[in-house]
PDB file of C-alpha atoms in Angstrom:
ATOM      1  CA  MET A   3       0.211   0.084  -0.088  1.00  0.00           C
ATOM      2  CA  PRO A   4       1.674   3.336  -1.108  1.00  0.00           C
ATOM      3  CA  MET A   5       2.092   5.276   2.213  1.00  0.00           C
ATOM      4  CA  THR A   6       1.072   8.537   0.023  1.00  0.00           C
ATOM      5  CA  GLU A   7      -2.553   6.769  -0.411  1.00  0.00           C
ATOM      6  CA  SER A   8      -5.327   9.616   0.214  1.00  0.00           C
ATOM      7  CA  ILE A   9      -8.468   8.987   1.727  1.00  0.00           C
ATOM      8  CA  LEU A  10     -11.097  11.659   2.251  1.00  0.00           C
ATOM      9  CA  VAL A  11     -13.702  11.401   5.630  1.00  0.00           C
ATOM     10  CA  VAL A  12     -17.247  13.099   5.126  1.00  0.00           C
ATOM     11  CA  GLU A  13     -18.799  12.383   8.473  1.00  0.00           C
ATOM     12  CA  ASP A  14     -20.293  15.322  10.782  1.00  0.00           C
ATOM     13  CA  GLU A  15     -19.769  13.375  14.082  1.00  0.00           C
ATOM     14  CA  GLU A  16     -16.519  14.727  14.755  1.00  0.00           C
ATOM     15  CA  LYS A  17     -15.575  11.922  17.250  1.00  0.00           C
ATOM     16  CA  ILE A  18     -16.046   9.246  14.823  1.00  0.00           C
ATOM     17  CA  ALA A  19     -14.090  11.627  11.919  1.00  0.00           C
ATOM     18  CA  ARG A  20     -11.226  12.030  14.191  1.00  0.00           C
ATOM     19  CA  LEU A  21     -11.236   8.354  15.205  1.00  0.00           C
ATOM     20  CA  LEU A  22     -11.171   7.685  11.726  1.00  0.00           C
ATOM     21  CA  GLN A  23      -8.549  10.003  10.477  1.00  0.00           C
ATOM     22  CA  ILE A  24      -6.291   8.588  13.497  1.00  0.00           C
ATOM     23  CA  GLU A  25      -6.742   4.867  12.229  1.00  0.00           C
ATOM     24  CA  LEU A  26      -6.096   5.857   9.080  1.00  0.00           C
ATOM     25  CA  GLU A  27      -3.030   8.149   9.343  1.00  0.00           C
ATOM     26  CA  CYS A  28      -1.395   5.418  11.515  1.00  0.00           C
ATOM     27  CA  GLU A  29      -2.084   3.023   8.809  1.00  0.00           C
ATOM     28  CA  GLY A  30       0.135   5.326   6.555  1.00  0.00           C
ATOM     29  CA  TYR A  31      -2.841   7.088   4.600  1.00  0.00           C
ATOM     30  CA  GLN A  32      -2.985  10.905   3.999  1.00  0.00           C
ATOM     31  CA  VAL A  33      -6.630  11.871   5.632  1.00  0.00           C
ATOM     32  CA  SER A  34      -8.803  14.710   4.903  1.00  0.00           C
ATOM     33  CA  ILE A  35     -12.299  15.460   6.686  1.00  0.00           C
ATOM     34  CA  ALA A  36     -15.090  17.266   5.710  1.00  0.00           C
ATOM     35  CA  GLY A  37     -18.499  17.413   7.403  1.00  0.00           C
ATOM     36  CA  SER A  38     -21.247  18.091   5.450  1.00  0.00           C
ATOM     37  CA  GLY A  39     -22.311  17.178   1.853  1.00  0.00           C
ATOM     38  CA  PRO A  40     -20.972  20.052   0.082  1.00  0.00           C
ATOM     39  CA  GLY A  41     -18.046  20.328   2.184  1.00  0.00           C
ATOM     40  CA  GLY A  42     -17.228  16.943   0.915  1.00  0.00           C
ATOM     41  CA  LEU A  43     -18.176  17.633  -2.734  1.00  0.00           C
ATOM     42  CA  GLU A  44     -15.777  20.696  -2.616  1.00  0.00           C
ATOM     43  CA  MET A  45     -12.707  18.537  -1.033  1.00  0.00           C
ATOM     44  CA  TYR A  46     -13.246  15.760  -3.587  1.00  0.00           C
ATOM     45  CA  GLN A  47     -13.157  17.969  -6.396  1.00  0.00           C
ATOM     46  CA  GLU A  48      -9.823  20.025  -5.039  1.00  0.00           C
ATOM     47  CA  GLN A  49      -8.362  16.771  -3.723  1.00  0.00           C
ATOM     48  CA  GLN A  50      -9.408  13.997  -5.880  1.00  0.00           C
ATOM     49  CA  PRO A  51      -8.775  11.310  -3.279  1.00  0.00           C
ATOM     50  CA  GLY A  52      -7.579   7.911  -3.790  1.00  0.00           C
ATOM     51  CA  LEU A  53     -10.815   6.427  -1.722  1.00  0.00           C
ATOM     52  CA  LEU A  54     -13.939   8.073  -0.025  1.00  0.00           C
ATOM     53  CA  LEU A  55     -15.620   7.102   3.446  1.00  0.00           C
ATOM     54  CA  LEU A  56     -18.880   8.815   3.112  1.00  0.00           C
ATOM     55  CA  ASP A  57     -21.491   9.092   6.110  1.00  0.00           C
ATOM     56  CA  VAL A  58     -24.944   8.429   4.528  1.00  0.00           C
ATOM     57  CA  MET A  59     -27.021  11.152   6.858  1.00  0.00           C
ATOM     58  CA  LEU A  60     -24.767  14.489   6.401  1.00  0.00           C
ATOM     59  CA  PRO A  61     -25.860  18.325   6.668  1.00  0.00           C
ATOM     60  CA  GLY A  62     -26.323  20.140   3.462  1.00  0.00           C
ATOM     61  CA  PHE A  63     -26.990  17.299   1.267  1.00  0.00           C
ATOM     62  CA  SER A  64     -27.000  13.730   2.061  1.00  0.00           C
ATOM     63  CA  GLY A  65     -24.277  11.275   1.632  1.00  0.00           C
ATOM     64  CA  ILE A  66     -26.021   9.458  -1.047  1.00  0.00           C
ATOM     65  CA  GLU A  67     -26.621  12.456  -2.784  1.00  0.00           C
ATOM     66  CA  LEU A  68     -23.182  13.098  -2.486  1.00  0.00           C
ATOM     67  CA  LEU A  69     -22.482   9.775  -3.783  1.00  0.00           C
ATOM     68  CA  ARG A  70     -24.468  10.245  -7.036  1.00  0.00           C
ATOM     69  CA  ARG A  71     -22.890  13.558  -7.694  1.00  0.00           C
ATOM     70  CA  ILE A  72     -19.485  11.855  -7.654  1.00  0.00           C
ATOM     71  CA  ARG A  73     -20.745   8.946 -10.084  1.00  0.00           C
ATOM     72  CA  ALA A  74     -22.140  11.197 -12.722  1.00  0.00           C
ATOM     73  CA  SER A  75     -18.606  11.891 -13.583  1.00  0.00           C
ATOM     74  CA  ASP A  76     -16.516   9.600 -11.579  1.00  0.00           C
ATOM     75  CA  ALA A  77     -16.920   5.672 -11.717  1.00  0.00           C
ATOM     76  CA  HIS A  78     -13.813   4.308 -10.438  1.00  0.00           C
ATOM     77  CA  THR A  79     -12.480   6.277  -7.191  1.00  0.00           C
ATOM     78  CA  PRO A  80     -13.853   3.603  -4.691  1.00  0.00           C
ATOM     79  CA  VAL A  81     -16.801   4.527  -1.965  1.00  0.00           C
ATOM     80  CA  LEU A  82     -17.152   3.102   1.082  1.00  0.00           C
ATOM     81  CA  LEU A  83     -20.816   3.964   2.944  1.00  0.00           C
ATOM     82  CA  LEU A  84     -21.086   4.831   6.834  1.00  0.00           C
ATOM     83  CA  THR A  85     -24.678   3.888   7.575  1.00  0.00           C
ATOM     84  CA  ALA A  86     -26.561   3.171  10.826  1.00  0.00           C
ATOM     85  CA  LYS A  87     -29.116   1.225   8.638  1.00  0.00           C
ATOM     86  CA  SER A  88     -28.826  -2.409   8.437  1.00  0.00           C
ATOM     87  CA  SER A  89     -31.568  -3.965   6.532  1.00  0.00           C
ATOM     88  CA  VAL A  90     -30.142  -5.778   2.863  1.00  0.00           C
ATOM     89  CA  GLU A  91     -32.641  -3.453   1.025  1.00  0.00           C
ATOM     90  CA  ASP A  92     -31.030  -0.225   2.605  1.00  0.00           C
ATOM     91  CA  LYS A  93     -27.379  -1.536   1.843  1.00  0.00           C
ATOM     92  CA  VAL A  94     -28.407  -2.349  -1.424  1.00  0.00           C
ATOM     93  CA  SER A  95     -29.801   0.844  -2.627  1.00  0.00           C
ATOM     94  CA  GLY A  96     -26.326   2.698  -1.683  1.00  0.00           C
ATOM     95  CA  LEU A  97     -24.725  -0.057  -3.589  1.00  0.00           C
ATOM     96  CA  ASP A  98     -26.572   0.225  -6.508  1.00  0.00           C
ATOM     97  CA  LEU A  99     -26.067   3.832  -6.665  1.00  0.00           C
ATOM     98  CA  GLY A 100     -22.437   3.259  -7.148  1.00  0.00           C
ATOM     99  CA  ALA A 101     -21.120   2.592  -3.542  1.00  0.00           C
ATOM    100  CA  ASN A 102     -18.172  -0.100  -3.427  1.00  0.00           C
ATOM    101  CA  ASP A 103     -19.260  -1.281  -0.184  1.00  0.00           C
ATOM    102  CA  TYR A 104     -20.707  -0.336   3.114  1.00  0.00           C
ATOM    103  CA  ILE A 105     -20.063  -0.341   6.749  1.00  0.00           C
ATOM    104  CA  THR A 106     -23.014  -0.484   9.315  1.00  0.00           C
ATOM    105  CA  LYS A 107     -22.487   1.674  12.403  1.00  0.00           C
ATOM    106  CA  PRO A 108     -21.159   1.080  15.010  1.00  0.00           C
ATOM    107  CA  PHE A 109     -17.979  -0.586  13.566  1.00  0.00           C
ATOM    108  CA  GLN A 110     -15.004  -2.134  14.616  1.00  0.00           C
ATOM    109  CA  ILE A 111     -11.784   0.210  13.594  1.00  0.00           C
ATOM    110  CA  GLU A 112     -10.123  -3.420  12.458  1.00  0.00           C
ATOM    111  CA  GLU A 113     -13.527  -3.844  10.023  1.00  0.00           C
ATOM    112  CA  VAL A 114     -12.829  -0.285   8.698  1.00  0.00           C
ATOM    113  CA  LEU A 115      -9.123  -0.878   7.924  1.00  0.00           C
ATOM    114  CA  ALA A 116      -9.890  -4.099   6.464  1.00  0.00           C
ATOM    115  CA  ARG A 117     -12.610  -2.710   3.962  1.00  0.00           C
ATOM    116  CA  VAL A 118     -10.125  -0.004   2.727  1.00  0.00           C
ATOM    117  CA  ARG A 119      -7.481  -2.185   1.992  1.00  0.00           C
ATOM    118  CA  ALA A 120      -9.612  -4.331   0.229  1.00  0.00           C
ATOM    119  CA  ALA A 121     -11.238  -1.512  -1.878  1.00  0.00           C
ATOM    120  CA  LEU A 122      -8.083   0.279  -2.587  1.00  0.00           C
ATOM    121  CA  ARG A 123      -6.695  -3.605  -4.027  1.00  0.00           C
ATOM    122  CA  LEU A 124      -9.587  -4.039  -6.070  1.00  0.00           C
ATOM    123  CA  ALA A 125      -9.358  -0.499  -7.621  1.00  0.00           C
ATOM    124  CA  ALA A 126      -5.544  -0.980  -8.253  1.00  0.00           C
ATOM    125  CA  SER A 127      -5.878  -4.400 -10.203  1.00  0.00           C
ATOM    126  CA  ARG A 128      -8.728  -2.609 -12.035  1.00  0.00           C
ATOM    127  CA  ARG A 129      -6.108  -0.069 -13.152  1.00  0.00           C
ATOM    128  CA  THR A 130      -3.959  -2.124 -14.302  1.00  0.00           C
ATOM    129  CA  ALA A 131      -6.031  -4.220 -16.035  1.00  0.00           C
ATOM    130  CA  GLU A 132      -7.486  -1.123 -17.922  1.00  0.00           C
ATOM    131  CA  THR A 133      -3.677  -0.454 -18.969  1.00  0.00           C
ATOM    132  CA  ASP A 134      -3.245  -3.808 -20.289  1.00  0.00           C
ATOM    133  CA  ARG A 135      -5.850  -4.259 -22.110  1.00  0.00           C
ATOM    134  CA  GLU A 136      -6.619  -3.408 -25.651  1.00  0.00           C
ATOM    135  CA  PRO A 137      -8.991  -0.321 -25.965  1.00  0.00           C
ATOM    136  CA  ASP A 138     -11.118  -1.669 -28.408  1.00  0.00           C
ATOM    137  CA  SER A 139     -11.607  -5.117 -27.071  1.00  0.00           C
ATOM    138  CA  TRP A 140     -14.983  -6.601 -26.868  1.00  0.00           C
ATOM    139  CA  LEU A 141     -16.695  -9.441 -24.453  1.00  0.00           C
ATOM    140  CA  ARG A 142     -19.722 -11.056 -26.484  1.00  0.00           C
ATOM    141  CA  ALA A 143     -22.259 -13.561 -25.932  1.00  0.00           C
ATOM    142  CA  GLU A 144     -24.884 -13.918 -28.619  1.00  0.00           C
ATOM    143  CA  ASP A 145     -26.031 -10.625 -29.562  1.00  0.00           C
ATOM    144  CA  LEU A 146     -24.459  -9.037 -26.385  1.00  0.00           C
ATOM    145  CA  GLU A 147     -21.369  -7.139 -26.421  1.00  0.00           C
ATOM    146  CA  LEU A 148     -19.267  -5.231 -23.871  1.00  0.00           C
ATOM    147  CA  ASN A 149     -16.372  -3.207 -24.223  1.00  0.00           C
ATOM    148  CA  GLU A 150     -14.329  -2.762 -21.154  1.00  0.00           C
ATOM    149  CA  ALA A 151     -12.263   0.249 -22.640  1.00  0.00           C
ATOM    150  CA  THR A 152     -15.404   2.657 -23.298  1.00  0.00           C
ATOM    151  CA  ARG A 153     -17.649   0.900 -20.735  1.00  0.00           C
ATOM    152  CA  GLU A 154     -20.280   0.475 -23.804  1.00  0.00           C
ATOM    153  CA  VAL A 155     -23.148  -2.752 -23.520  1.00  0.00           C
ATOM    154  CA  ILE A 156     -24.709  -3.287 -26.564  1.00  0.00           C
ATOM    155  CA  ARG A 157     -27.797  -6.073 -27.125  1.00  0.00           C
ATOM    156  CA  ALA A 158     -29.322  -6.657 -30.081  1.00  0.00           C
ATOM    157  CA  GLY A 159     -28.307  -3.208 -30.986  1.00  0.00           C
ATOM    158  CA  ARG A 160     -29.873  -1.599 -27.901  1.00  0.00           C
ATOM    159  CA  SER A 161     -27.343   0.357 -25.486  1.00  0.00           C
ATOM    160  CA  ILE A 162     -27.462  -0.364 -22.067  1.00  0.00           C
ATOM    161  CA  GLU A 163     -26.969   1.851 -18.677  1.00  0.00           C
ATOM    162  CA  LEU A 164     -25.585  -0.232 -16.021  1.00  0.00           C
ATOM    163  CA  THR A 165     -24.374   1.065 -13.019  1.00  0.00           C
ATOM    164  CA  PRO A 166     -20.365   0.263 -12.263  1.00  0.00           C
ATOM    165  CA  ARG A 167     -21.333  -2.559 -10.183  1.00  0.00           C
ATOM    166  CA  GLU A 168     -23.642  -3.892 -12.607  1.00  0.00           C
ATOM    167  CA  PHE A 169     -21.289  -3.497 -14.980  1.00  0.00           C
ATOM    168  CA  ASP A 170     -18.278  -5.364 -13.006  1.00  0.00           C
ATOM    169  CA  LEU A 171     -20.632  -8.261 -12.585  1.00  0.00           C
ATOM    170  CA  LEU A 172     -21.253  -8.952 -16.512  1.00  0.00           C
ATOM    171  CA  VAL A 173     -17.781  -8.051 -17.098  1.00  0.00           C
ATOM    172  CA  TYR A 174     -16.906 -10.885 -14.926  1.00  0.00           C
ATOM    173  CA  LEU A 175     -19.993 -13.333 -16.187  1.00  0.00           C
ATOM    174  CA  LEU A 176     -18.572 -12.647 -19.893  1.00  0.00           C
ATOM    175  CA  LYS A 177     -15.191 -13.519 -18.782  1.00  0.00           C
ATOM    176  CA  ASN A 178     -16.055 -16.826 -17.450  1.00  0.00           C
ATOM    177  CA  LYS A 179     -18.999 -17.754 -19.833  1.00  0.00           C
ATOM    178  CA  ARG A 180     -19.864 -20.968 -19.799  1.00  0.00           C
ATOM    179  CA  GLN A 181     -18.648 -21.189 -16.611  1.00  0.00           C
ATOM    180  CA  VAL A 182     -20.899 -22.547 -13.865  1.00  0.00           C
ATOM    181  CA  LEU A 183     -19.814 -19.836 -11.063  1.00  0.00           C
ATOM    182  CA  ASN A 184     -21.006 -20.062  -7.155  1.00  0.00           C
ATOM    183  CA  ARG A 185     -22.084 -16.870  -4.882  1.00  0.00           C
ATOM    184  CA  GLU A 186     -18.727 -16.997  -3.003  1.00  0.00           C
ATOM    185  CA  GLN A 187     -16.350 -16.875  -6.380  1.00  0.00           C
ATOM    186  CA  ILE A 188     -18.687 -14.089  -7.700  1.00  0.00           C
ATOM    187  CA  MET A 189     -18.755 -11.738  -4.607  1.00  0.00           C
ATOM    188  CA  SER A 190     -14.801 -12.534  -4.211  1.00  0.00           C
ATOM    189  CA  ALA A 191     -14.007 -11.207  -8.253  1.00  0.00           C
ATOM    190  CA  VAL A 192     -16.536  -8.478  -8.209  1.00  0.00           C
ATOM    191  CA  TRP A 193     -16.855  -7.121  -4.599  1.00  0.00           C
ATOM    192  CA  GLY A 194     -13.254  -7.778  -3.415  1.00  0.00           C
ATOM    193  CA  TYR A 195     -11.787 -10.789  -1.389  1.00  0.00           C
ATOM    194  CA  ASP A 196     -12.064  -9.007   1.947  1.00  0.00           C
ATOM    195  CA  TYR A 197     -15.648  -7.912   1.244  1.00  0.00           C
ATOM    196  CA  TYR A 198     -17.603  -9.083   4.460  1.00  0.00           C
ATOM    197  CA  GLY A 199     -21.622  -8.752   3.335  1.00  0.00           C
ATOM    198  CA  ASP A 200     -24.156 -11.314   2.937  1.00  0.00           C
ATOM    199  CA  THR A 201     -23.595 -13.293  -0.621  1.00  0.00           C
ATOM    200  CA  ASN A 202     -27.429 -12.494  -0.904  1.00  0.00           C
ATOM    201  CA  VAL A 203     -26.563  -9.247  -2.719  1.00  0.00           C
ATOM    202  CA  VAL A 204     -25.426 -11.008  -5.461  1.00  0.00           C
ATOM    203  CA  ASP A 205     -28.862 -12.834  -5.776  1.00  0.00           C
ATOM    204  CA  VAL A 206     -29.869  -9.113  -6.076  1.00  0.00           C
ATOM    205  CA  TYR A 207     -27.627  -7.699  -8.689  1.00  0.00           C
ATOM    206  CA  ILE A 208     -28.432 -11.103 -10.817  1.00  0.00           C
ATOM    207  CA  ARG A 209     -31.684  -9.721 -11.129  1.00  0.00           C
ATOM    208  CA  TYR A 210     -30.949  -6.181 -12.252  1.00  0.00           C
ATOM    209  CA  VAL A 211     -28.518  -7.408 -14.763  1.00  0.00           C
ATOM    210  CA  ARG A 212     -30.982  -9.853 -16.024  1.00  0.00           C
ATOM    211  CA  LYS A 213     -33.200  -7.798 -16.641  1.00  0.00           C
ATOM    212  CA  LYS A 214     -31.466  -4.588 -18.006  1.00  0.00           C
ATOM    213  CA  ILE A 215     -30.144  -7.267 -20.403  1.00  0.00           C
ATOM    214  CA  ALA A 216     -33.378  -8.853 -21.139  1.00  0.00           C
ATOM    215  CA  LEU A 217     -35.049  -8.713 -24.752  1.00  0.00           C
ATOM    216  CA  ASP A 218     -38.457  -9.122 -25.684  1.00  0.00           C
ATOM    217  CA  ASN A 219     -38.922 -12.405 -26.744  1.00  0.00           C
ATOM    218  CA  GLY A 220     -37.591 -13.779 -23.064  1.00  0.00           C
ATOM    219  CA  SER A 221     -34.492 -14.789 -24.432  1.00  0.00           C
ATOM    220  CA  GLU A 222     -32.242 -15.550 -21.253  1.00  0.00           C
ATOM    221  CA  LEU A 223     -28.395 -15.551 -21.081  1.00  0.00           C
ATOM    222  CA  ILE A 224     -27.635 -15.456 -17.225  1.00  0.00           C
ATOM    223  CA  HIS A 225     -28.836 -18.806 -16.020  1.00  0.00           C
ATOM    224  CA  THR A 226     -29.923 -20.202 -12.313  1.00  0.00           C
ATOM    225  CA  VAL A 227     -28.178 -23.524 -11.490  1.00  0.00           C
ATOM    226  CA  ARG A 228     -29.712 -24.481  -8.401  1.00  0.00           C
ATOM    227  CA  GLY A 229     -28.133 -25.053  -5.751  1.00  0.00           C
ATOM    228  CA  ILE A 230     -24.807 -23.584  -6.830  1.00  0.00           C
ATOM    229  CA  GLY A 231     -24.682 -20.139  -8.550  1.00  0.00           C
ATOM    230  CA  TYR A 232     -24.827 -18.863 -12.065  1.00  0.00           C
ATOM    231  CA  VAL A 233     -23.911 -19.703 -15.577  1.00  0.00           C
ATOM    232  CA  LEU A 234     -23.955 -17.166 -18.732  1.00  0.00           C
ATOM    233  CA  LYS A 235     -23.850 -18.759 -22.127  1.00  0.00           C
ATOM    234  CA  ASP A 236     -25.307 -18.913 -25.638  1.00  0.00           C
ATOM    235  CA  ASN A 237     -28.865 -20.538 -25.728  1.00  0.00           C
ATOM    236  CA  PRO A 238     -28.543 -23.438 -28.026  1.00  0.00           C
TER     237      PRO A 238
END
């Protein structure tokens, strides 16, 4: 982990923000703190940090709104949500807007540090893959086409909009076409090896991607293998 990796903490509770700053700086990160949605957006734009720790409940505007504004122009910088909400639905809604992971309050600082390391490692590996990749490379299955470099997804000539997480999931399925993948494999590859979340999140995102790439004739590319997981394959 580079000693100069920068992290922006957007948290209005001063004690929590200070605790995170102290612990992260002890790990060698450079840490900045903002206490509101507008303040976080301004610091993000000025500093372009390597990772954001983002509280959901913020003055000015919410962490979810800040996340939405960041993801409008930046699909790659890791964002970890800090939230007091614990239901799967609330967590999935944040992830669906482009967050890389969530951390439920109250948290153990060791968990925060582990998730930060995992998110930064995953981001670094993706940057390396993008550097090594041919700029015009496409992944295909039947009439579905995906370009990793331009992040285009097309099926039967129709452009499809995916969130960053949905895109990563579809890339992994296409790269492992015809291979049956269990939920743990998918979660490790798409969410990161140190991800602590419930594997039910995989099922939710499979549904999202299936719906978005579906055709009116009902032709399915992503198939459920009962008791195991999922496989993407051409239809016979």
